[in-house]
PDB file of C-alpha atoms in Angstrom:
ATOM      1  CA  MET A   1       2.500  44.254  -9.013  1.00 74.00           C
ATOM      2  CA  SER A   2       3.535  45.795  -5.856  1.00 89.00           C
ATOM      3  CA  LEU A   3       5.768  44.762  -2.692  1.00 93.00           C
ATOM      4  CA  ARG A   4       2.513  45.533  -0.826  1.00 94.00           C
ATOM      5  CA  LEU A   5       0.291  43.219  -2.513  1.00 95.00           C
ATOM      6  CA  HIS A   6       2.732  40.206  -2.746  1.00 96.00           C
ATOM      7  CA  LEU A   7       3.432  40.220   1.206  1.00 97.00           C
ATOM      8  CA  THR A   8      -0.515  40.164   1.841  1.00 96.00           C
ATOM      9  CA  ALA A   9      -0.812  37.313  -0.205  1.00 97.00           C
ATOM     10  CA  TYR A  10       2.032  35.586   1.330  1.00 97.00           C
ATOM     11  CA  LEU A  11       1.036  36.570   5.023  1.00 97.00           C
ATOM     12  CA  GLY A  12      -2.575  35.182   3.548  1.00 97.00           C
ATOM     13  CA  LEU A  13      -0.478  31.981   2.242  1.00 97.00           C
ATOM     14  CA  LEU A  14       0.842  31.005   5.629  1.00 97.00           C
ATOM     15  CA  LEU A  15      -2.245  31.796   7.693  1.00 97.00           C
ATOM     16  CA  LEU A  16      -3.852  29.176   5.325  1.00 97.00           C
ATOM     17  CA  LEU A  17      -1.270  26.520   6.088  1.00 97.00           C
ATOM     18  CA  GLY A  18      -1.626  27.054   9.415  1.00 96.00           C
ATOM     19  CA  LEU A  19      -5.510  27.200   9.490  1.00 95.00           C
ATOM     20  CA  THR A  20      -4.435  23.271   7.331  1.00 94.00           C
ATOM     21  CA  ILE A  21      -2.412  22.327   9.810  1.00 93.00           C
ATOM     22  CA  GLY A  22      -5.132  23.225  12.931  1.00 92.00           C
ATOM     23  CA  VAL A  23      -8.044  21.506  11.242  1.00 91.00           C
ATOM     24  CA  HIS A  24      -6.179  18.448  10.725  1.00 90.00           C
ATOM     25  CA  VAL A  25      -4.955  18.471  14.674  1.00 88.00           C
ATOM     26  CA  LEU A  26      -8.866  19.171  15.349  1.00 86.00           C
ATOM     27  CA  ASP A  27      -9.605  16.106  13.781  1.00 79.00           C
ATOM     28  CA  LEU A  28     -12.909  16.593  11.779  1.00 78.00           C
ATOM     29  CA  LYS A  29     -12.686  12.825  10.564  1.00 73.00           C
ATOM     30  CA  ASN A  30     -13.885  13.073   6.785  1.00 71.00           C
ATOM     31  CA  GLY A  31     -14.418  16.592   6.909  1.00 80.00           C
ATOM     32  CA  SER A  32     -10.683  17.338   7.843  1.00 82.00           C
ATOM     33  CA  LEU A  33      -9.351  16.439   4.339  1.00 84.00           C
ATOM     34  CA  MET A  34     -12.647  18.308   2.836  1.00 88.00           C
ATOM     35  CA  ILE A  35     -11.544  21.694   4.531  1.00 92.00           C
ATOM     36  CA  SER A  36      -7.836  21.101   3.854  1.00 92.00           C
ATOM     37  CA  LEU A  37      -8.575  20.312   0.164  1.00 92.00           C
ATOM     38  CA  GLY A  38     -10.822  23.642  -0.036  1.00 94.00           C
ATOM     39  CA  ILE A  39      -8.040  25.522   1.772  1.00 95.00           C
ATOM     40  CA  ALA A  40      -5.413  24.137  -0.757  1.00 96.00           C
ATOM     41  CA  VAL A  41      -7.987  25.319  -3.516  1.00 96.00           C
ATOM     42  CA  LEU A  42      -7.944  28.747  -2.063  1.00 96.00           C
ATOM     43  CA  LYS A  43      -4.128  28.720  -1.660  1.00 96.00           C
ATOM     44  CA  GLY A  44      -3.574  27.827  -5.428  1.00 96.00           C
ATOM     45  CA  ALA A  45      -5.949  30.325  -6.484  1.00 95.00           C
ATOM     46  CA  LEU A  46      -3.928  32.965  -3.967  1.00 96.00           C
ATOM     47  CA  ILE A  47      -0.701  32.062  -5.773  1.00 96.00           C
ATOM     48  CA  GLY A  48      -2.202  32.122  -9.161  1.00 95.00           C
ATOM     49  CA  MET A  49      -4.046  35.610  -8.967  1.00 94.00           C
ATOM     50  CA  VAL A  50      -1.177  37.542  -7.240  1.00 95.00           C
ATOM     51  CA  PHE A  51       1.778  35.322  -8.008  1.00 95.00           C
ATOM     52  CA  MET A  52       1.244  34.532 -11.620  1.00 93.00           C
ATOM     53  CA  GLY A  53      -0.717  37.438 -12.519  1.00 90.00           C
ATOM     54  CA  PHE A  54      -3.701  35.422 -13.702  1.00 89.00           C
ATOM     55  CA  ARG A  55      -6.003  38.149 -12.443  1.00 87.00           C
ATOM     56  CA  ARG A  56      -4.566  40.575 -15.365  1.00 84.00           C
ATOM     57  CA  ALA A  57      -3.432  37.890 -17.713  1.00 86.00           C
ATOM     58  CA  GLN A  58      -4.726  38.282 -21.480  1.00 87.00           C
ATOM     59  CA  GLY A  59      -7.924  36.586 -22.516  1.00 90.00           C
ATOM     60  CA  MET A  60      -6.157  33.488 -24.431  1.00 90.00           C
ATOM     61  CA  VAL A  61      -4.153  32.744 -21.427  1.00 91.00           C
ATOM     62  CA  ARG A  62      -7.449  32.529 -19.303  1.00 92.00           C
ATOM     63  CA  LEU A  63      -8.899  30.117 -21.872  1.00 93.00           C
ATOM     64  CA  TYR A  64      -5.689  27.740 -21.889  1.00 91.00           C
ATOM     65  CA  ALA A  65      -5.827  27.869 -18.032  1.00 90.00           C
ATOM     66  CA  ILE A  66      -9.645  26.719 -17.954  1.00 92.00           C
ATOM     67  CA  ALA A  67      -9.180  24.295 -20.769  1.00 92.00           C
ATOM     68  CA  GLY A  68      -6.095  22.523 -18.659  1.00 92.00           C
ATOM     69  CA  LEU A  69      -8.341  22.457 -15.354  1.00 92.00           C
ATOM     70  CA  PHE A  70     -11.677  21.359 -17.650  1.00 94.00           C
ATOM     71  CA  TRP A  71      -9.591  18.275 -19.448  1.00 93.00           C
ATOM     72  CA  PHE A  72      -8.156  17.586 -15.861  1.00 93.00           C
ATOM     73  CA  PHE A  73     -11.504  16.933 -14.429  1.00 93.00           C
ATOM     74  CA  LEU A  74     -12.619  15.656 -17.341  1.00 94.00           C
ATOM     75  CA  LEU A  75     -10.226  12.596 -16.843  1.00 93.00           C
ATOM     76  CA  LEU A  76     -10.682  12.227 -13.298  1.00 91.00           C
ATOM     77  CA  GLY A  77     -14.642  12.435 -13.727  1.00 92.00           C
ATOM     78  CA  PHE A  78     -14.699   9.774 -16.119  1.00 91.00           C
ATOM     79  CA  VAL A  79     -12.229   7.361 -14.373  1.00 89.00           C
ATOM     80  CA  MET A  80     -14.189   7.968 -10.760  1.00 89.00           C
ATOM     81  CA  ASN A  81     -17.298   7.678 -12.544  1.00 88.00           C
ATOM     82  CA  ASP A  82     -16.341   4.222 -13.959  1.00 84.00           C
ATOM     83  CA  LEU A  83     -15.143   2.950 -10.234  1.00 83.00           C
ATOM     84  CA  LEU A  84     -17.564   4.312  -8.418  1.00 83.00           C
ATOM     85  CA  THR A  85     -20.634   2.784 -10.107  1.00 86.00           C
ATOM     86  CA  ARG A  86     -19.507  -0.481 -10.971  1.00 80.00           C
ATOM     87  CA  GLY A  87     -21.965  -3.209  -9.441  1.00 66.00           C
TER      88      GLY A  87
ATOM     89  CA  MET B   1      14.106  46.489 -25.786  1.00 45.00           C
ATOM     90  CA  ARG B   2      13.439  47.142 -29.258  1.00 43.00           C
ATOM     91  CA  ASP B   3      16.686  45.042 -30.300  1.00 53.00           C
ATOM     92  CA  SER B   4      15.647  42.144 -28.388  1.00 74.00           C
ATOM     93  CA  VAL B   5      12.531  41.318 -30.396  1.00 82.00           C
ATOM     94  CA  LYS B   6      13.249  38.075 -32.501  1.00 83.00           C
ATOM     95  CA  GLU B   7      12.422  38.520 -36.292  1.00 87.00           C
ATOM     96  CA  GLN B   8       8.893  36.864 -36.289  1.00 87.00           C
ATOM     97  CA  PHE B   9       7.248  39.279 -33.911  1.00 87.00           C
ATOM     98  CA  TYR B  10       6.272  42.881 -34.910  1.00 90.00           C
ATOM     99  CA  THR B  11       6.830  44.184 -31.629  1.00 88.00           C
ATOM    100  CA  GLY B  12       8.138  43.615 -28.118  1.00 83.00           C
ATOM    101  CA  THR B  13       4.320  43.490 -26.883  1.00 85.00           C
ATOM    102  CA  GLN B  14       3.418  40.970 -29.475  1.00 88.00           C
ATOM    103  CA  GLN B  15       6.298  38.872 -28.415  1.00 87.00           C
ATOM    104  CA  LYS B  16       5.631  39.108 -24.706  1.00 86.00           C
ATOM    105  CA  LEU B  17       2.126  38.200 -24.932  1.00 89.00           C
ATOM    106  CA  SER B  18       3.393  34.596 -27.314  1.00 90.00           C
ATOM    107  CA  VAL B  19       6.224  33.962 -24.811  1.00 91.00           C
ATOM    108  CA  GLU B  20       3.388  34.274 -21.883  1.00 91.00           C
ATOM    109  CA  LEU B  21       0.902  31.960 -23.604  1.00 93.00           C
ATOM    110  CA  GLY B  22       3.644  29.457 -24.537  1.00 94.00           C
ATOM    111  CA  MET B  23       4.718  29.168 -21.419  1.00 95.00           C
ATOM    112  CA  TRP B  24       0.780  29.018 -19.970  1.00 94.00           C
ATOM    113  CA  LEU B  25       0.678  25.658 -22.526  1.00 95.00           C
ATOM    114  CA  PHE B  26       3.698  23.580 -21.495  1.00 96.00           C
ATOM    115  CA  LEU B  27       2.201  24.112 -17.753  1.00 95.00           C
ATOM    116  CA  LEU B  28      -0.923  23.038 -18.788  1.00 95.00           C
ATOM    117  CA  THR B  29       0.828  20.017 -20.489  1.00 95.00           C
ATOM    118  CA  GLU B  30       2.558  19.731 -17.044  1.00 96.00           C
ATOM    119  CA  LEU B  31      -1.280  19.363 -15.263  1.00 95.00           C
ATOM    120  CA  MET B  32      -2.014  16.264 -17.586  1.00 94.00           C
ATOM    121  CA  LEU B  33       1.203  15.136 -16.333  1.00 96.00           C
ATOM    122  CA  PHE B  34       0.329  15.475 -12.780  1.00 96.00           C
ATOM    123  CA  GLY B  35      -3.004  14.930 -13.580  1.00 95.00           C
ATOM    124  CA  ALA B  36      -2.337  11.519 -14.677  1.00 95.00           C
ATOM    125  CA  PHE B  37      -0.684  10.753 -11.425  1.00 95.00           C
ATOM    126  CA  LEU B  38      -3.761  12.673  -9.305  1.00 95.00           C
ATOM    127  CA  THR B  39      -6.271  10.369 -11.380  1.00 94.00           C
ATOM    128  CA  ALA B  40      -4.358   7.475  -9.928  1.00 94.00           C
ATOM    129  CA  TYR B  41      -4.178   8.383  -6.741  1.00 94.00           C
ATOM    130  CA  ALA B  42      -7.646   8.985  -6.657  1.00 93.00           C
ATOM    131  CA  ASN B  43      -8.457   5.574  -7.912  1.00 92.00           C
ATOM    132  CA  LEU B  44      -6.441   3.758  -5.310  1.00 94.00           C
ATOM    133  CA  ARG B  45      -7.679   5.636  -2.451  1.00 92.00           C
ATOM    134  CA  SER B  46     -11.315   4.867  -3.366  1.00 91.00           C
ATOM    135  CA  LEU B  47     -10.278   1.465  -3.546  1.00 92.00           C
ATOM    136  CA  HIS B  48      -8.466   1.058  -0.574  1.00 93.00           C
ATOM    137  CA  PRO B  49      -9.708   3.793   1.742  1.00 91.00           C
ATOM    138  CA  SER B  50      -8.346   2.293   5.365  1.00 91.00           C
ATOM    139  CA  ALA B  51      -4.786   1.434   4.020  1.00 93.00           C
ATOM    140  CA  PHE B  52      -4.360   5.205   2.735  1.00 93.00           C
ATOM    141  CA  PHE B  53      -5.299   6.058   6.041  1.00 91.00           C
ATOM    142  CA  GLU B  54      -3.291   4.107   8.513  1.00 92.00           C
ATOM    143  CA  ALA B  55      -0.406   4.879   6.038  1.00 94.00           C
ATOM    144  CA  SER B  56      -0.260   8.050   5.981  1.00 93.00           C
ATOM    145  CA  ARG B  57      -0.053   8.439   9.076  1.00 92.00           C
ATOM    146  CA  HIS B  58       3.577   7.232   9.257  1.00 93.00           C
ATOM    147  CA  LEU B  59       4.465  10.125   6.721  1.00 95.00           C
ATOM    148  CA  ASP B  60       6.232  13.404   8.713  1.00 95.00           C
ATOM    149  CA  LEU B  61       3.818  15.949   8.819  1.00 94.00           C
ATOM    150  CA  LYS B  62       6.219  18.151  11.041  1.00 95.00           C
ATOM    151  CA  LEU B  63       8.603  18.390   7.770  1.00 97.00           C
ATOM    152  CA  ALA B  64       6.280  18.158   5.202  1.00 97.00           C
ATOM    153  CA  SER B  65       4.446  21.424   6.863  1.00 96.00           C
ATOM    154  CA  LEU B  66       8.062  22.722   7.265  1.00 97.00           C
ATOM    155  CA  ASN B  67       8.565  22.055   3.374  1.00 97.00           C
ATOM    156  CA  THR B  68       5.241  23.786   2.165  1.00 97.00           C
ATOM    157  CA  PHE B  69       6.256  27.286   4.325  1.00 97.00           C
ATOM    158  CA  LEU B  70       9.805  26.614   2.565  1.00 98.00           C
ATOM    159  CA  LEU B  71       8.306  26.369  -0.614  1.00 97.00           C
ATOM    160  CA  LEU B  72       5.633  29.306  -0.007  1.00 97.00           C
ATOM    161  CA  SER B  73       8.239  31.532   0.940  1.00 98.00           C
ATOM    162  CA  SER B  74      10.492  30.818  -1.944  1.00 98.00           C
ATOM    163  CA  SER B  75       7.166  31.575  -3.939  1.00 97.00           C
ATOM    164  CA  PHE B  76       6.613  35.164  -2.711  1.00 97.00           C
ATOM    165  CA  PHE B  77      10.863  35.574  -3.134  1.00 97.00           C
ATOM    166  CA  MET B  78      10.011  34.547  -6.576  1.00 97.00           C
ATOM    167  CA  ALA B  79       7.469  36.644  -7.293  1.00 97.00           C
ATOM    168  CA  GLU B  80       9.862  39.689  -5.835  1.00 96.00           C
ATOM    169  CA  ALA B  81      12.266  38.747  -8.251  1.00 96.00           C
ATOM    170  CA  VAL B  82      10.162  38.892 -11.305  1.00 95.00           C
ATOM    171  CA  ARG B  83       8.667  42.593  -9.930  1.00 95.00           C
ATOM    172  CA  LEU B  84      12.079  43.914  -9.382  1.00 95.00           C
ATOM    173  CA  ALA B  85      13.385  42.709 -12.909  1.00 93.00           C
ATOM    174  CA  ASP B  86      10.756  43.993 -14.208  1.00 90.00           C
ATOM    175  CA  ALA B  87      11.425  47.638 -12.196  1.00 91.00           C
ATOM    176  CA  GLY B  88      14.979  47.681 -13.173  1.00 89.00           C
ATOM    177  CA  ARG B  89      16.516  46.628  -9.921  1.00 91.00           C
ATOM    178  CA  ARG B  90      19.096  44.428 -10.512  1.00 90.00           C
ATOM    179  CA  PHE B  91      21.124  43.760  -7.539  1.00 91.00           C
ATOM    180  CA  ARG B  92      17.530  43.525  -5.257  1.00 94.00           C
ATOM    181  CA  CYS B  93      16.432  41.223  -7.968  1.00 94.00           C
ATOM    182  CA  LEU B  94      19.433  39.173  -8.004  1.00 94.00           C
ATOM    183  CA  ALA B  95      19.049  38.587  -4.204  1.00 96.00           C
ATOM    184  CA  ALA B  96      15.434  37.983  -4.325  1.00 96.00           C
ATOM    185  CA  LEU B  97      16.464  34.796  -6.242  1.00 96.00           C
ATOM    186  CA  GLY B  98      19.411  33.755  -4.318  1.00 96.00           C
ATOM    187  CA  VAL B  99      16.695  33.699  -1.603  1.00 97.00           C
ATOM    188  CA  THR B 100      14.336  31.639  -3.388  1.00 97.00           C
ATOM    189  CA  LEU B 101      17.296  29.059  -4.688  1.00 97.00           C
ATOM    190  CA  LEU B 102      18.506  28.689  -1.126  1.00 98.00           C
ATOM    191  CA  LEU B 103      14.712  28.214  -0.093  1.00 98.00           C
ATOM    192  CA  GLY B 104      14.024  25.354  -2.505  1.00 98.00           C
ATOM    193  CA  ALA B 105      17.639  23.971  -2.121  1.00 98.00           C
ATOM    194  CA  ALA B 106      16.411  23.508   1.826  1.00 98.00           C
ATOM    195  CA  PHE B 107      12.896  22.017   0.390  1.00 98.00           C
ATOM    196  CA  LEU B 108      15.079  19.276  -1.565  1.00 98.00           C
ATOM    197  CA  GLY B 109      17.369  19.011   1.515  1.00 98.00           C
ATOM    198  CA  VAL B 110      14.274  18.580   3.685  1.00 98.00           C
ATOM    199  CA  LYS B 111      12.760  16.052   1.563  1.00 97.00           C
ATOM    200  CA  GLY B 112      15.883  14.118   1.295  1.00 97.00           C
ATOM    201  CA  LEU B 113      15.933  13.544   5.107  1.00 97.00           C
ATOM    202  CA  GLU B 114      12.233  12.414   4.552  1.00 97.00           C
ATOM    203  CA  TYR B 115      13.281   9.888   2.104  1.00 97.00           C
ATOM    204  CA  TYR B 116      15.853   8.437   4.208  1.00 97.00           C
ATOM    205  CA  ASN B 117      13.904   8.434   7.560  1.00 96.00           C
ATOM    206  CA  GLU B 118      11.448   5.966   5.448  1.00 96.00           C
ATOM    207  CA  TRP B 119      13.565   4.062   3.990  1.00 95.00           C
ATOM    208  CA  LYS B 120      15.273   3.386   7.416  1.00 95.00           C
ATOM    209  CA  GLU B 121      11.713   2.435   8.351  1.00 94.00           C
ATOM    210  CA  HIS B 122      11.145   0.316   5.469  1.00 94.00           C
ATOM    211  CA  LEU B 123       8.684   2.247   3.836  1.00 94.00           C
ATOM    212  CA  LEU B 124       9.610   2.814   0.741  1.00 94.00           C
ATOM    213  CA  PRO B 125       8.111   0.792  -1.846  1.00 93.00           C
ATOM    214  CA  THR B 126      11.338  -1.776  -2.325  1.00 89.00           C
ATOM    215  CA  PRO B 127      11.401  -5.510  -1.953  1.00 91.00           C
ATOM    216  CA  ASP B 128      12.388  -4.327   1.616  1.00 90.00           C
ATOM    217  CA  PHE B 129       9.011  -2.651   2.029  1.00 91.00           C
ATOM    218  CA  ARG B 130       7.118  -3.418   5.950  1.00 91.00           C
ATOM    219  CA  PHE B 131       4.240  -1.822   7.210  1.00 89.00           C
ATOM    220  CA  PRO B 132       3.762  -2.321  10.821  1.00 88.00           C
ATOM    221  CA  LEU B 133      -0.188  -3.201  10.073  1.00 87.00           C
ATOM    222  CA  GLU B 134       0.844  -6.564   7.910  1.00 86.00           C
ATOM    223  CA  SER B 135      -3.392  -7.128   7.235  1.00 87.00           C
ATOM    224  CA  LEU B 136      -2.950  -4.001   5.106  1.00 89.00           C
ATOM    225  CA  GLU B 137       0.761  -4.007   4.026  1.00 89.00           C
ATOM    226  CA  ARG B 138       0.365  -4.407   0.260  1.00 91.00           C
ATOM    227  CA  GLU B 139      -2.212  -1.618  -0.066  1.00 93.00           C
ATOM    228  CA  ALA B 140      -0.329   0.474   2.457  1.00 94.00           C
ATOM    229  CA  LYS B 141       2.607  -0.343  -0.578  1.00 95.00           C
ATOM    230  CA  LEU B 142       0.447   1.060  -3.063  1.00 95.00           C
ATOM    231  CA  PHE B 143       0.077   4.218  -0.948  1.00 96.00           C
ATOM    232  CA  PHE B 144       3.788   4.569  -0.553  1.00 96.00           C
ATOM    233  CA  THR B 145       4.002   3.867  -4.488  1.00 96.00           C
ATOM    234  CA  VAL B 146       1.741   6.606  -5.129  1.00 96.00           C
ATOM    235  CA  TYR B 147       3.629   9.123  -2.745  1.00 97.00           C
ATOM    236  CA  LEU B 148       7.224   8.476  -3.990  1.00 97.00           C
ATOM    237  CA  VAL B 149       5.903   8.840  -7.785  1.00 97.00           C
ATOM    238  CA  LEU B 150       3.700  12.072  -6.989  1.00 97.00           C
ATOM    239  CA  THR B 151       6.300  13.579  -4.405  1.00 97.00           C
ATOM    240  CA  PHE B 152       9.801  12.235  -6.534  1.00 97.00           C
ATOM    241  CA  THR B 153       8.069  14.176  -9.552  1.00 98.00           C
ATOM    242  CA  HIS B 154       7.374  17.079  -7.937  1.00 98.00           C
ATOM    243  CA  ALA B 155      11.357  17.082  -6.269  1.00 98.00           C
ATOM    244  CA  LEU B 156      12.758  16.667 -10.195  1.00 98.00           C
ATOM    245  CA  HIS B 157      10.896  19.511 -10.900  1.00 98.00           C
ATOM    246  CA  LEU B 158      11.666  21.634  -8.356  1.00 98.00           C
ATOM    247  CA  LEU B 159      15.126  20.720  -9.206  1.00 98.00           C
ATOM    248  CA  THR B 160      14.861  21.838 -13.005  1.00 97.00           C
ATOM    249  CA  GLY B 161      13.825  25.044 -11.523  1.00 97.00           C
ATOM    250  CA  LEU B 162      16.661  25.521  -9.521  1.00 97.00           C
ATOM    251  CA  ILE B 163      18.864  24.547 -12.216  1.00 97.00           C
ATOM    252  CA  TRP B 164      17.442  27.176 -14.306  1.00 96.00           C
ATOM    253  CA  MET B 165      17.446  30.148 -12.022  1.00 96.00           C
ATOM    254  CA  LEU B 166      21.202  28.962 -11.322  1.00 96.00           C
ATOM    255  CA  GLY B 167      21.812  29.560 -14.678  1.00 95.00           C
ATOM    256  CA  LEU B 168      19.641  32.527 -15.171  1.00 94.00           C
ATOM    257  CA  GLY B 169      21.388  34.615 -12.100  1.00 93.00           C
ATOM    258  CA  LEU B 170      25.166  33.540 -13.085  1.00 93.00           C
ATOM    259  CA  ARG B 171      24.171  34.722 -16.752  1.00 92.00           C
ATOM    260  CA  GLU B 172      23.275  37.931 -14.896  1.00 90.00           C
ATOM    261  CA  LEU B 173      25.934  38.072 -13.139  1.00 88.00           C
ATOM    262  CA  PHE B 174      28.727  37.328 -15.298  1.00 90.00           C
ATOM    263  CA  VAL B 175      26.904  39.019 -18.616  1.00 87.00           C
ATOM    264  CA  PRO B 176      25.239  42.207 -17.120  1.00 81.00           C
ATOM    265  CA  ASP B 177      21.732  43.365 -18.195  1.00 82.00           C
ATOM    266  CA  SER B 178      20.950  39.905 -19.887  1.00 86.00           C
ATOM    267  CA  LEU B 179      17.708  39.888 -17.533  1.00 85.00           C
ATOM    268  CA  LYS B 180      16.938  43.268 -19.581  1.00 83.00           C
ATOM    269  CA  ALA B 181      18.011  41.901 -22.689  1.00 81.00           C
ATOM    270  CA  HIS B 182      15.735  39.082 -22.127  1.00 82.00           C
ATOM    271  CA  PRO B 183      12.498  39.945 -19.787  1.00 82.00           C
ATOM    272  CA  GLN B 184      10.378  36.853 -20.386  1.00 88.00           C
ATOM    273  CA  THR B 185      13.039  34.597 -19.325  1.00 92.00           C
ATOM    274  CA  ILE B 186      12.641  35.400 -15.847  1.00 94.00           C
ATOM    275  CA  GLU B 187       8.557  35.745 -15.684  1.00 93.00           C
ATOM    276  CA  CYS B 188       8.859  31.986 -17.327  1.00 96.00           C
ATOM    277  CA  LEU B 189      10.868  30.880 -14.556  1.00 97.00           C
ATOM    278  CA  GLY B 190       8.222  32.729 -12.014  1.00 97.00           C
ATOM    279  CA  LEU B 191       5.263  30.964 -14.093  1.00 96.00           C
ATOM    280  CA  TYR B 192       7.296  27.453 -13.681  1.00 97.00           C
ATOM    281  CA  TRP B 193       8.145  28.002 -10.168  1.00 98.00           C
ATOM    282  CA  HIS B 194       4.432  29.194  -9.080  1.00 97.00           C
ATOM    283  CA  PHE B 195       3.113  25.927 -10.675  1.00 97.00           C
ATOM    284  CA  VAL B 196       5.555  23.660  -9.139  1.00 97.00           C
ATOM    285  CA  ASP B 197       4.157  25.422  -5.604  1.00 97.00           C
ATOM    286  CA  ILE B 198       0.641  25.110  -6.584  1.00 97.00           C
ATOM    287  CA  VAL B 199       1.441  21.054  -7.096  1.00 97.00           C
ATOM    288  CA  TRP B 200       2.795  20.966  -3.756  1.00 98.00           C
ATOM    289  CA  VAL B 201      -0.189  22.603  -2.164  1.00 97.00           C
ATOM    290  CA  PHE B 202      -2.088  19.862  -3.263  1.00 96.00           C
ATOM    291  CA  LEU B 203      -0.217  16.999  -2.256  1.00 97.00           C
ATOM    292  CA  PHE B 204       0.432  18.377   0.825  1.00 96.00           C
ATOM    293  CA  PRO B 205      -3.220  17.586   1.898  1.00 95.00           C
ATOM    294  CA  LEU B 206      -3.743  14.505  -0.207  1.00 95.00           C
ATOM    295  CA  LEU B 207      -0.568  12.340   0.831  1.00 95.00           C
ATOM    296  CA  TYR B 208       0.348  14.172   4.794  1.00 95.00           C
ATOM    297  CA  LEU B 209      -3.679  14.622   5.841  1.00 92.00           C
ATOM    298  CA  VAL B 210      -5.476  11.575   4.628  1.00 88.00           C
ATOM    299  CA  GLY B 211      -5.279   9.799   8.166  1.00 80.00           C
ATOM    300  CA  GLY B 212      -5.874  11.190  11.356  1.00 73.00           C
ATOM    301  CA  PRO B 213      -4.060  13.549  13.878  1.00 74.00           C
ATOM    302  CA  THR B 214      -1.141  10.746  15.442  1.00 70.00           C
TER     303      THR B 214
END
């Protein structure tokens, strides 16, 4: 943990926020939202890795985080699978 | 620090790791809460894409962008507060916590203003709801219901974080060295605050950027 690292991550987050708004203004139709969500994943990863210290977290913490995401995507995946494959 | 180790732990390191693990487990349950709401959102959006597109354009993107900036900045100061507490810089840590608190409170103020504007325009899901495109009114109301549930739940989490932060700051002011005696408290608060920030990072595009530019 250092001030420089935190500042770099913060500036990166602001840059990504600017990029999100820029992509929205450019209006790439459906592509805009997908790109914005991709940027949100990057922002979330930056916050998680740097601010939450995930990159130096113990193995069990990593397992918990991965399990959490797994359950979430399982929930989302099965609900959407049912909805999108109805006749 | 040895005297702050609770009796069920052998060492401070073991206690630190256990607290950290417990906090992540709690965040996992929070992910399940927001995950259920986000799944409902995905479900409704795939059923009514054009209504979600139109309804999203009636949200205030400028205020939401300002709020994203405020929350990202608050996360930076929160991370700094944790780092400074770890380094034993008590006053700087309290100052960073104070800035985080102000930024978080500003977020809630802006969110309140946004709700007020939406209420004036009859866009909040109440019996008084009105949508300019009458053919999409029913489906647009679904969007605003999901919007309100997601953002209000998020705001409640933020408020909880602010109360926690205020309590922690006041305790350190009146009981000096309480941060030193309980170093994990601020670390847990930091994890919680960053998690709430990450939730907003995803709510921002999902709610405000669904429609094209106005």
